[in-house]
mmCIF file with all atom_site columns, C-alpha atoms in Angstrom:
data_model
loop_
_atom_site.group_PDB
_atom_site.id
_atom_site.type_symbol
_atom_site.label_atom_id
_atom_site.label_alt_id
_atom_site.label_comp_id
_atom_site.label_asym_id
_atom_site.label_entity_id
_atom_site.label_seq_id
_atom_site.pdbx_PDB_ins_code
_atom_site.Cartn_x
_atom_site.Cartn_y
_atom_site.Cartn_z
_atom_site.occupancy
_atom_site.B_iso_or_equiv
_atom_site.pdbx_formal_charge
_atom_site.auth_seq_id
_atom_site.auth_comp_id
_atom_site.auth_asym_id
_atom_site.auth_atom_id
_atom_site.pdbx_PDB_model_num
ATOM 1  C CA . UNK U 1 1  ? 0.000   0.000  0.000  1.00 0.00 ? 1  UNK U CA 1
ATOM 2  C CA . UNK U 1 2  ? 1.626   3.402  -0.813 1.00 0.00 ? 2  UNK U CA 1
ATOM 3  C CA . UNK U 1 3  ? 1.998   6.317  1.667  1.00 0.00 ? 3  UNK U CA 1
ATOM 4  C CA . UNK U 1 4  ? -1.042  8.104  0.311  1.00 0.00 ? 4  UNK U CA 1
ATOM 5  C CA . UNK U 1 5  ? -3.388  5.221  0.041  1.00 0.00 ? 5  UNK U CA 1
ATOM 6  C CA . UNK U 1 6  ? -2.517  4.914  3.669  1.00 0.00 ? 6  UNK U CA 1
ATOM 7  C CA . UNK U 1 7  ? -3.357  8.660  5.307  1.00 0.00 ? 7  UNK U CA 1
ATOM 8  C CA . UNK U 1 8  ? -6.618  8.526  3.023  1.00 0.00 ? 8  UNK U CA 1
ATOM 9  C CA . UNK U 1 9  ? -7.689  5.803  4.866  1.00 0.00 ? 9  UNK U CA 1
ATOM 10 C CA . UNK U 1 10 ? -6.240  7.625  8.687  1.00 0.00 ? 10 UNK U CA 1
ATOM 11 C CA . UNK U 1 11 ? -8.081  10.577 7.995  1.00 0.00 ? 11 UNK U CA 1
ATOM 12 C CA . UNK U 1 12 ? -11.531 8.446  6.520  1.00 0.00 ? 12 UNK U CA 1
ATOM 13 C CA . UNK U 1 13 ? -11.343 6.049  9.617  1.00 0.00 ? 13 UNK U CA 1
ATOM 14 C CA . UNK U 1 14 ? -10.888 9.607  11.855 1.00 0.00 ? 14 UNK U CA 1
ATOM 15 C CA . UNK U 1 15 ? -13.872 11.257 10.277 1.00 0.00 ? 15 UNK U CA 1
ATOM 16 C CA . UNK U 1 16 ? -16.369 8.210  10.613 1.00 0.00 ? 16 UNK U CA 1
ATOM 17 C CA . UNK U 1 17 ? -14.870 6.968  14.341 1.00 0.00 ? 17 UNK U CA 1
ATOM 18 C CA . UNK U 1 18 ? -13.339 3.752  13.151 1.00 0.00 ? 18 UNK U CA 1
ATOM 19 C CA . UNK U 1 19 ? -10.300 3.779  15.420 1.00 0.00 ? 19 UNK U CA 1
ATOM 20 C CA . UNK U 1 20 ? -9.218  -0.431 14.092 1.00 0.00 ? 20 UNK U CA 1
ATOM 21 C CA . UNK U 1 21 ? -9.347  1.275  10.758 1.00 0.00 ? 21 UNK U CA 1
ATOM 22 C CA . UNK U 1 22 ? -7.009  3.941  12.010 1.00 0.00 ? 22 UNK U CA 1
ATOM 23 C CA . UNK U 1 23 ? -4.852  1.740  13.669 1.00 0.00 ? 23 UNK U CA 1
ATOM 24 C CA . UNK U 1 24 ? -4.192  -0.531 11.080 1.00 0.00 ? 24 UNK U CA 1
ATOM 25 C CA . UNK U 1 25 ? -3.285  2.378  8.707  1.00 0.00 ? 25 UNK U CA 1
ATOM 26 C CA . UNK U 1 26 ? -1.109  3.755  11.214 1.00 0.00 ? 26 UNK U CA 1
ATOM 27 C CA . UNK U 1 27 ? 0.226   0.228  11.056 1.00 0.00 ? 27 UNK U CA 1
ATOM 28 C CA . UNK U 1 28 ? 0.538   0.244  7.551  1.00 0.00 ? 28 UNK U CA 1
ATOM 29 C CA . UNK U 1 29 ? 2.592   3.652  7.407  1.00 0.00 ? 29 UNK U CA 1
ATOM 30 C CA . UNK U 1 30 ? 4.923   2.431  10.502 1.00 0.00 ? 30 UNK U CA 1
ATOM 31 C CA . UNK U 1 31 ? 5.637   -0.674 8.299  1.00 0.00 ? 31 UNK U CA 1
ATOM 32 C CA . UNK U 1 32 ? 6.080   1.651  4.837  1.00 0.00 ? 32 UNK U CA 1
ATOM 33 C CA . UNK U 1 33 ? 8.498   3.864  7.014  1.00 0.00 ? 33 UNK U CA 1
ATOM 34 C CA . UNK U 1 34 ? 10.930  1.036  8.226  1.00 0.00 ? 34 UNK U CA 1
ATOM 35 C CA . UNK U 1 35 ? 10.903  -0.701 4.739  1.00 0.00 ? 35 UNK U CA 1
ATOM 36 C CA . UNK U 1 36 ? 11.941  3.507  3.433  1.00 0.00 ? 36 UNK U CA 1
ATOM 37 C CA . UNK U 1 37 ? 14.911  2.813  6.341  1.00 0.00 ? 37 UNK U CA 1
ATOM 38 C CA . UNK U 1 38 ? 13.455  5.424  7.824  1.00 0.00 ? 38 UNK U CA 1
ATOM 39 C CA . UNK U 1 39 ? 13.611  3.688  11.354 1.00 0.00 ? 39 UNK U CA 1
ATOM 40 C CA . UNK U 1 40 ? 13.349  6.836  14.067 1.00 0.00 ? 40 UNK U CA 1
ATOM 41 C CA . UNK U 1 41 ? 10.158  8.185  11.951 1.00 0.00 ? 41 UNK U CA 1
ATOM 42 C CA . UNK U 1 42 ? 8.946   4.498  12.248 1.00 0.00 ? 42 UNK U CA 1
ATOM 43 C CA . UNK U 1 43 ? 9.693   4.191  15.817 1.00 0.00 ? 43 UNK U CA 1
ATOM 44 C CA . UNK U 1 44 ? 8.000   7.893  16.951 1.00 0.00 ? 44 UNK U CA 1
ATOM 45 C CA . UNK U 1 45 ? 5.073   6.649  15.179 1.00 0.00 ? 45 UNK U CA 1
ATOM 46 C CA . UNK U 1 46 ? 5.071   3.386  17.028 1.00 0.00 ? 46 UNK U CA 1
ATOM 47 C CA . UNK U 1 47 ? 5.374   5.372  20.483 1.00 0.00 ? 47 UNK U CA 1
ATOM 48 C CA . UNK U 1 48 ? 2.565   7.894  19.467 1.00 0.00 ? 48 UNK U CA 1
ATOM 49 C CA . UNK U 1 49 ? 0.084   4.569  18.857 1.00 0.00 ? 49 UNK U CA 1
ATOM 50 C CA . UNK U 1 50 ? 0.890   3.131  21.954 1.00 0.00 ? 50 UNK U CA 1
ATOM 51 C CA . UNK U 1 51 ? 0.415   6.697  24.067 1.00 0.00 ? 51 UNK U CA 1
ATOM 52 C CA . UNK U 1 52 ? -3.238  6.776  23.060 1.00 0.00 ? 52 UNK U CA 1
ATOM 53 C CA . UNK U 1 53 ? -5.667  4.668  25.225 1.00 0.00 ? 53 UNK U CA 1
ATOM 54 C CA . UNK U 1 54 ? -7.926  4.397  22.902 1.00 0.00 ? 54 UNK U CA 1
ATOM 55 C CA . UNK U 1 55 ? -10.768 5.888  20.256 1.00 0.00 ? 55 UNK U CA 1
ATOM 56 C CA . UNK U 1 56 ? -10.978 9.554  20.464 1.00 0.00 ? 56 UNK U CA 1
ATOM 57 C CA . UNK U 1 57 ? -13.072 10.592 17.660 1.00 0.00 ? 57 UNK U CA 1
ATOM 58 C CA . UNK U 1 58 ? -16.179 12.931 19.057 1.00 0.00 ? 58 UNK U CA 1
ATOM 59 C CA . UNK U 1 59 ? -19.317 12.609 17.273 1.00 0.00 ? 59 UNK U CA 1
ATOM 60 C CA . UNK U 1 60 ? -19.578 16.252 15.466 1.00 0.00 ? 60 UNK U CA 1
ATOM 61 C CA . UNK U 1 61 ? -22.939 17.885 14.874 1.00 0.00 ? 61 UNK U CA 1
ATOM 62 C CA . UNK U 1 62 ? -23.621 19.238 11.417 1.00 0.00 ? 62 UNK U CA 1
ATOM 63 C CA . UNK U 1 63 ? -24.335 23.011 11.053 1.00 0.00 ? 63 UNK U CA 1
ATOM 64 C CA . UNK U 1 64 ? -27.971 23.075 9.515  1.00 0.00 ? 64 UNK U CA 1
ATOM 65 C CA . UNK U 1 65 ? -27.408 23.460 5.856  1.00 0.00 ? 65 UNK U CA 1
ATOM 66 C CA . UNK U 1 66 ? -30.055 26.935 5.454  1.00 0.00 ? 66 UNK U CA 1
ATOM 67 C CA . UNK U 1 67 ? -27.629 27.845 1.930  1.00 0.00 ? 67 UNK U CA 1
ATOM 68 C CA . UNK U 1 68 ? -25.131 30.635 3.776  1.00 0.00 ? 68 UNK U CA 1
ATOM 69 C CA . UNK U 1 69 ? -22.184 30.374 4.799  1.00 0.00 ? 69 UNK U CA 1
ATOM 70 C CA . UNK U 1 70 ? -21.539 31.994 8.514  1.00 0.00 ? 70 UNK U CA 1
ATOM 71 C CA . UNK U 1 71 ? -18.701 33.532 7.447  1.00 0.00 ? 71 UNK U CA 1
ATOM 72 C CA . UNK U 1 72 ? -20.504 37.109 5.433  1.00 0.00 ? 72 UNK U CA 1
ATOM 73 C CA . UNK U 1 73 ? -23.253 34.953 4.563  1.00 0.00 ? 73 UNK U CA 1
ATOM 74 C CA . UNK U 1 74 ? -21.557 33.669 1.458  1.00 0.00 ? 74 UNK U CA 1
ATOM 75 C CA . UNK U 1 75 ? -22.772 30.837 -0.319 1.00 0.00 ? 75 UNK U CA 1
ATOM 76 C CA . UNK U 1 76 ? -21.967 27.293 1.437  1.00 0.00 ? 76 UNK U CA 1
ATOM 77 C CA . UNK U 1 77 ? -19.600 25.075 -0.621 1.00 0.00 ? 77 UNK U CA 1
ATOM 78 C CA . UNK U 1 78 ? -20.839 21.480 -1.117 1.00 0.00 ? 78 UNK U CA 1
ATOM 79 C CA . UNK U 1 79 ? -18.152 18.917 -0.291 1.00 0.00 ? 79 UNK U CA 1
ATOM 80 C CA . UNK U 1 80 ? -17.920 15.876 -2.296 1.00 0.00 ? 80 UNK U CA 1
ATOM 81 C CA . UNK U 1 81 ? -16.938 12.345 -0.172 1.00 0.00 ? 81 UNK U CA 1
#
């Protein structure tokens, strides 16, 4: 799996609270990192996954979607998944 492929699926599994998902690509990039040589970036990594104790991911609330923005009332963007 490349680099990329890998934070997709971090930041995916952060948005939608699946912290095995996260894990494993956190996994996956420690394991991309090592084969790269790059051994201290691979080893931080490891010791920043084992600090956590576990899911963090909040449930967010959306804004109601009334067509303005709250910043000047400008037009809302739509975001594609």
């Amino acid at each position: 799996m490349s680099l990329k492929n890998s934070i997709k699926k971090m930041i995916q599994a952060h948005r939608t609270g699946h912290h095995e998902v996260f894990t494993t690509a956190v996994r996956e990039v420690i394991a991309l990192e090592r084969v790269r040589g790059h051994n201290r970036v691979a080893d931080e990594l490891e010791k920043a996954l084992s600090n956590g104790v576990g899911p963090t991911a909040k449930k967010v609330t959306p804004l109601p979607n009334n067509g303005k923005n709250t910043i000047q009332g400008s037009k809302a963007v739509p975001l594609s998944k």
